[in-house]
CSV table of C-alpha atoms in Angstrom, one decimal:
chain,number,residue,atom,x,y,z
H,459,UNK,CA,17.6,-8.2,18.4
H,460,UNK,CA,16.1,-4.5,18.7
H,461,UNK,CA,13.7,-3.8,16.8
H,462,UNK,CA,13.3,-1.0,13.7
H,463,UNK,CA,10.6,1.1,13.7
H,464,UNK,CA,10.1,3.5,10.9
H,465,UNK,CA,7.8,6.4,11.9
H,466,UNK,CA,6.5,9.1,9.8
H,467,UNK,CA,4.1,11.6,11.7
H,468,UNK,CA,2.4,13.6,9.0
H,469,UNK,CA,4.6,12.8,6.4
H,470,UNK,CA,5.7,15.3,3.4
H,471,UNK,CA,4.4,12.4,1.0
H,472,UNK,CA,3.2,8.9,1.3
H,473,UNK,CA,2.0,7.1,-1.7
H,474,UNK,CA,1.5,3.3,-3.5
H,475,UNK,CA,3.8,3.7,-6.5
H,476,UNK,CA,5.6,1.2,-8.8
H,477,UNK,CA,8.8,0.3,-10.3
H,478,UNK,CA,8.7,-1.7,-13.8
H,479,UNK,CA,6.6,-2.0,-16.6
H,480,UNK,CA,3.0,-3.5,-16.2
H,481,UNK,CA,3.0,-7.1,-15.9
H,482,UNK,CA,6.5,-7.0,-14.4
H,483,UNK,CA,5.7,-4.1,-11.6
H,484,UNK,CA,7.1,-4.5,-8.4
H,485,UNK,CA,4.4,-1.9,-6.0
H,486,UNK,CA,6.1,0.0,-3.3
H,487,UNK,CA,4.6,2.0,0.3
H,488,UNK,CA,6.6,5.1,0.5
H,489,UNK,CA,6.7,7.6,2.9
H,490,UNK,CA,9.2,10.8,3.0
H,491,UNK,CA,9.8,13.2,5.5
H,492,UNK,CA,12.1,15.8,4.0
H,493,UNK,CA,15.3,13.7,3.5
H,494,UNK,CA,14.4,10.6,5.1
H,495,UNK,CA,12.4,8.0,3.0
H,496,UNK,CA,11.7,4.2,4.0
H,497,UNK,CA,10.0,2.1,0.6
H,498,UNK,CA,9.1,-1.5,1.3
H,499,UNK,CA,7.4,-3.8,-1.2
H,500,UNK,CA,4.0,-5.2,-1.1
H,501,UNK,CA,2.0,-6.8,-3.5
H,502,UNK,CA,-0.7,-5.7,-6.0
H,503,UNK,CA,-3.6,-6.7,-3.5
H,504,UNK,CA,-2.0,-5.5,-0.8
H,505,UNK,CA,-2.1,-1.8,-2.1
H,506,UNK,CA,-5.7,-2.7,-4.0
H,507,UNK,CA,-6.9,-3.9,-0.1
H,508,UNK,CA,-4.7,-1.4,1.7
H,509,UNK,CA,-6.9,1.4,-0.2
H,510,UNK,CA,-10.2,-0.4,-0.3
H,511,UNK,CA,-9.6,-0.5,3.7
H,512,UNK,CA,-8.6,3.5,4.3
H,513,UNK,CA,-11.7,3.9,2.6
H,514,UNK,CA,-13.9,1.8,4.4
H,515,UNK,CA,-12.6,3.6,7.7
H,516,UNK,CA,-13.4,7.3,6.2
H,517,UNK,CA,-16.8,6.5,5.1
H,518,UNK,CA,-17.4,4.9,8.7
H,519,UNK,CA,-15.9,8.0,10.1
H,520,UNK,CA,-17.8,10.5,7.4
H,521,UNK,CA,-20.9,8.7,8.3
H,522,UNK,CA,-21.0,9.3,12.0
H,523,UNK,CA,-23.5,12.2,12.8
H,524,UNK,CA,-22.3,16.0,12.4
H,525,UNK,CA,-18.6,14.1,10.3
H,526,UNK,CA,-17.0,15.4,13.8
H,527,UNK,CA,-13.2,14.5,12.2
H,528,UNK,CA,-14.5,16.3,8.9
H,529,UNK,CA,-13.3,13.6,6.6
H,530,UNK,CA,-13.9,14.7,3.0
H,531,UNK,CA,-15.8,12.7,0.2
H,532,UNK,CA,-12.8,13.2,-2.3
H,533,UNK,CA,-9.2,14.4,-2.3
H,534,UNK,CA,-8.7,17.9,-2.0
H,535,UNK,CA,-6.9,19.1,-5.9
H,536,UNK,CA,-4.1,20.1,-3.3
H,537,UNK,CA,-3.7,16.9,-1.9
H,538,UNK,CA,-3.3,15.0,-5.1
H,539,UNK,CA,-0.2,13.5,-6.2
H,540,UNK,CA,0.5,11.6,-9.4
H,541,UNK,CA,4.3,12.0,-9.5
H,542,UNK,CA,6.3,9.0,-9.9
H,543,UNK,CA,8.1,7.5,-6.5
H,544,UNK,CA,11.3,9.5,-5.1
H,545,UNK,CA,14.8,7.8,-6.4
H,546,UNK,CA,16.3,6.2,-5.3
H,547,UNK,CA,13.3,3.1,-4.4
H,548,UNK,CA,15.9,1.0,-1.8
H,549,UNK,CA,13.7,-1.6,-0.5
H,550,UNK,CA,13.5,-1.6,3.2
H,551,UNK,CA,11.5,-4.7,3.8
H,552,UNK,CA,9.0,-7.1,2.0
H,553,UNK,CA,5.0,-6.5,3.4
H,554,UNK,CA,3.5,-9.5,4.9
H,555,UNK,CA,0.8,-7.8,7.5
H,556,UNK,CA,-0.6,-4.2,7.0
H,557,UNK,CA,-2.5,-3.2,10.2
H,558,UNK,CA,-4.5,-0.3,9.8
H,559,UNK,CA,-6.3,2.0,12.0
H,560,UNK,CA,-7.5,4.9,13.8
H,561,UNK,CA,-6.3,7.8,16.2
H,562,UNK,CA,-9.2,9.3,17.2
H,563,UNK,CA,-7.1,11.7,20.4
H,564,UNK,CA,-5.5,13.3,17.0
H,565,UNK,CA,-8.0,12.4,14.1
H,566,UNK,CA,-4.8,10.2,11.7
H,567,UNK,CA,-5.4,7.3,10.2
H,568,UNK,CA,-2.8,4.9,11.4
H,569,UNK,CA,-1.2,2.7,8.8
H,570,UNK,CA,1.5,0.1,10.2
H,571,UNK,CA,3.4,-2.7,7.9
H,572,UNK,CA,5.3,-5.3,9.1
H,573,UNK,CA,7.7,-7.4,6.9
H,574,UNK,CA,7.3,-11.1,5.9
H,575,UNK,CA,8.4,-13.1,8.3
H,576,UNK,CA,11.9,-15.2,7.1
H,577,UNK,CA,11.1,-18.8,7.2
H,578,UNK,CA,13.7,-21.6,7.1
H,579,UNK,CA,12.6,-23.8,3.9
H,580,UNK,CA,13.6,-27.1,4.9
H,581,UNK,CA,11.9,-26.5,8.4
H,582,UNK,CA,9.4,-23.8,7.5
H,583,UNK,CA,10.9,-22.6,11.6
H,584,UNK,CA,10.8,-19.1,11.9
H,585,UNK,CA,14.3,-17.3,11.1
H,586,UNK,CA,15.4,-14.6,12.6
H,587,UNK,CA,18.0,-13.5,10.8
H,588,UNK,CA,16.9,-9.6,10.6
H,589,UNK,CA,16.1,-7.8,12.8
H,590,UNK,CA,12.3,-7.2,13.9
H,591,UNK,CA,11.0,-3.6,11.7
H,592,UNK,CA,8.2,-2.0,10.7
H,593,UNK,CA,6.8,1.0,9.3
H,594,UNK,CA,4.5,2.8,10.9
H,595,UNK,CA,2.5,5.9,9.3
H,596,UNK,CA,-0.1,8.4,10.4
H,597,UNK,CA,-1.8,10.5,8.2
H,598,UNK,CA,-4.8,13.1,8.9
H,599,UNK,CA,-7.7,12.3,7.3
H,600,UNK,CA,-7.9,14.3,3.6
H,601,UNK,CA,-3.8,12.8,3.3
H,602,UNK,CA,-5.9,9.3,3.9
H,603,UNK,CA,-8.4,9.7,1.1
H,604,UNK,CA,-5.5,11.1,-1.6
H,605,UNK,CA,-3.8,8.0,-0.5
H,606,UNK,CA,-6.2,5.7,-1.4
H,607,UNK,CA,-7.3,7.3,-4.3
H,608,UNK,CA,-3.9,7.1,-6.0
H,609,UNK,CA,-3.4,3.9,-4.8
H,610,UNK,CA,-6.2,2.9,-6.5
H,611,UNK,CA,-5.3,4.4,-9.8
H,612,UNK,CA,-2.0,2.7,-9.5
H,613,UNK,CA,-3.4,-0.9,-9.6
H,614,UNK,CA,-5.6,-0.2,-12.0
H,615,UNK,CA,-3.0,1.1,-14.5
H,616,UNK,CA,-1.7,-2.5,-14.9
H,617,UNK,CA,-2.4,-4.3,-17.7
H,618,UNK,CA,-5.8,-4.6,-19.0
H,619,UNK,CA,-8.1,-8.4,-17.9
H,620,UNK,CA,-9.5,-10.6,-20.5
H,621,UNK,CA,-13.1,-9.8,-21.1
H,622,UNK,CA,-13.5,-13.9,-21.4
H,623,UNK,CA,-11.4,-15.1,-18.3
H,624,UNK,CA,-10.5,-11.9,-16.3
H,625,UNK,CA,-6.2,-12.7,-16.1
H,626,UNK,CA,-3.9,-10.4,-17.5
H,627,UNK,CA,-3.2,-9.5,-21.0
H,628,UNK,CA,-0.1,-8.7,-21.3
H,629,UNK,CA,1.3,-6.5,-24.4
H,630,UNK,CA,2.2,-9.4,-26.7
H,631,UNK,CA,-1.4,-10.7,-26.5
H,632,UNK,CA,-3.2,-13.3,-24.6
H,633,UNK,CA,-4.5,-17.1,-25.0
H,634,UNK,CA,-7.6,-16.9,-23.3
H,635,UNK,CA,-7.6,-20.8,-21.5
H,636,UNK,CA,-11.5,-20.3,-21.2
H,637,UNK,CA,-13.0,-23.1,-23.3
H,638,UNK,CA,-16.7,-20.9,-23.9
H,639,UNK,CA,-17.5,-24.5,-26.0
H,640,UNK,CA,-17.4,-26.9,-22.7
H,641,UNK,CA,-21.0,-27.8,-21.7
């Protein structure tokens, strides 16, 4: 089967974003270049990682003598975005690998996701039912940093841990299952 590559070269916007209330949010990679958009799903740690990761590569870069790709501390104010995610969120594909890395011929951090693979559940073979896609994304370097700054500020606008056992407490409340009297 041929294979789907979605590319976006310096995209108009690419963000983490989420559809649902918290505790029930479904976390999306979107990117948009004028009318074209691809959203696929991934998972909470995926974006959480995902951003932890961009970072890691622009302090490396940031770090090297004389910052020779000039890769800011923060997010420029300009580069910000806290909008919600452009409707309509059609998902492309489901995340199972993010590969992440970088262009140094044209200073872009290069983000590439690539769907779970379909497995037949009486076999656990390999299906290949769909054909073979990806998403592949290239952003300069102050585009990387807003990225993973809102990404960040996404997961952590879930709902708040338990102080006692760290899981979710979700807005009905929470029975903590931490016994604090066990020896």
């Amino acid at each position: 089967m041929p294979r789907i590559v979605h590319t976006f070269d310096w995209p108009d916007r690419f963000v983490v974003g989420t559809v649902g209330p918290p505790g029930s949010r479904t976390f999306y990679l979107q990117a948009r270049s004028g009318s074209r958009m691809v959203s696929v799903a991934l998972e909470k740690e995926q974006s959480a990682a995902l951003a932890a990761k961009v970072d890691e590569i622009l302090d490396g870069l940031m770090a090297t003598e004389g910052n020779p790709a000039s890769v800011p501390a923060q997010a420029s104010e300009a580069l910000v975005d806290d909008g919600d995610l452009d409707q309509p969120v059609e998902e492309q594909f489901r995340v199972g690998m993010i590969s992440l890395g970088w262009d140094r011929s044209t200073s872009q951090v290069v983000i590439e996701a690539q769907p779970v693979e379909p497995v037949d559940p009486e076999t656990l073979e390999p299906v290949a039912s769909q054909p073979e896609e990806s998403l592949v994304v290239r952003i300069p370097v102050g585009a990387a940093r807003a990225f993973a700054e809102r990404a960040r500020r996404v997961v952590a606008a879930g709902r708040p841990p338990c102080p006692l056992c760290g899981a979710p407490v979700d807005p009905e409340g929470h029975t903590c299952d931490l016994d604090l009297d066990r020896p």
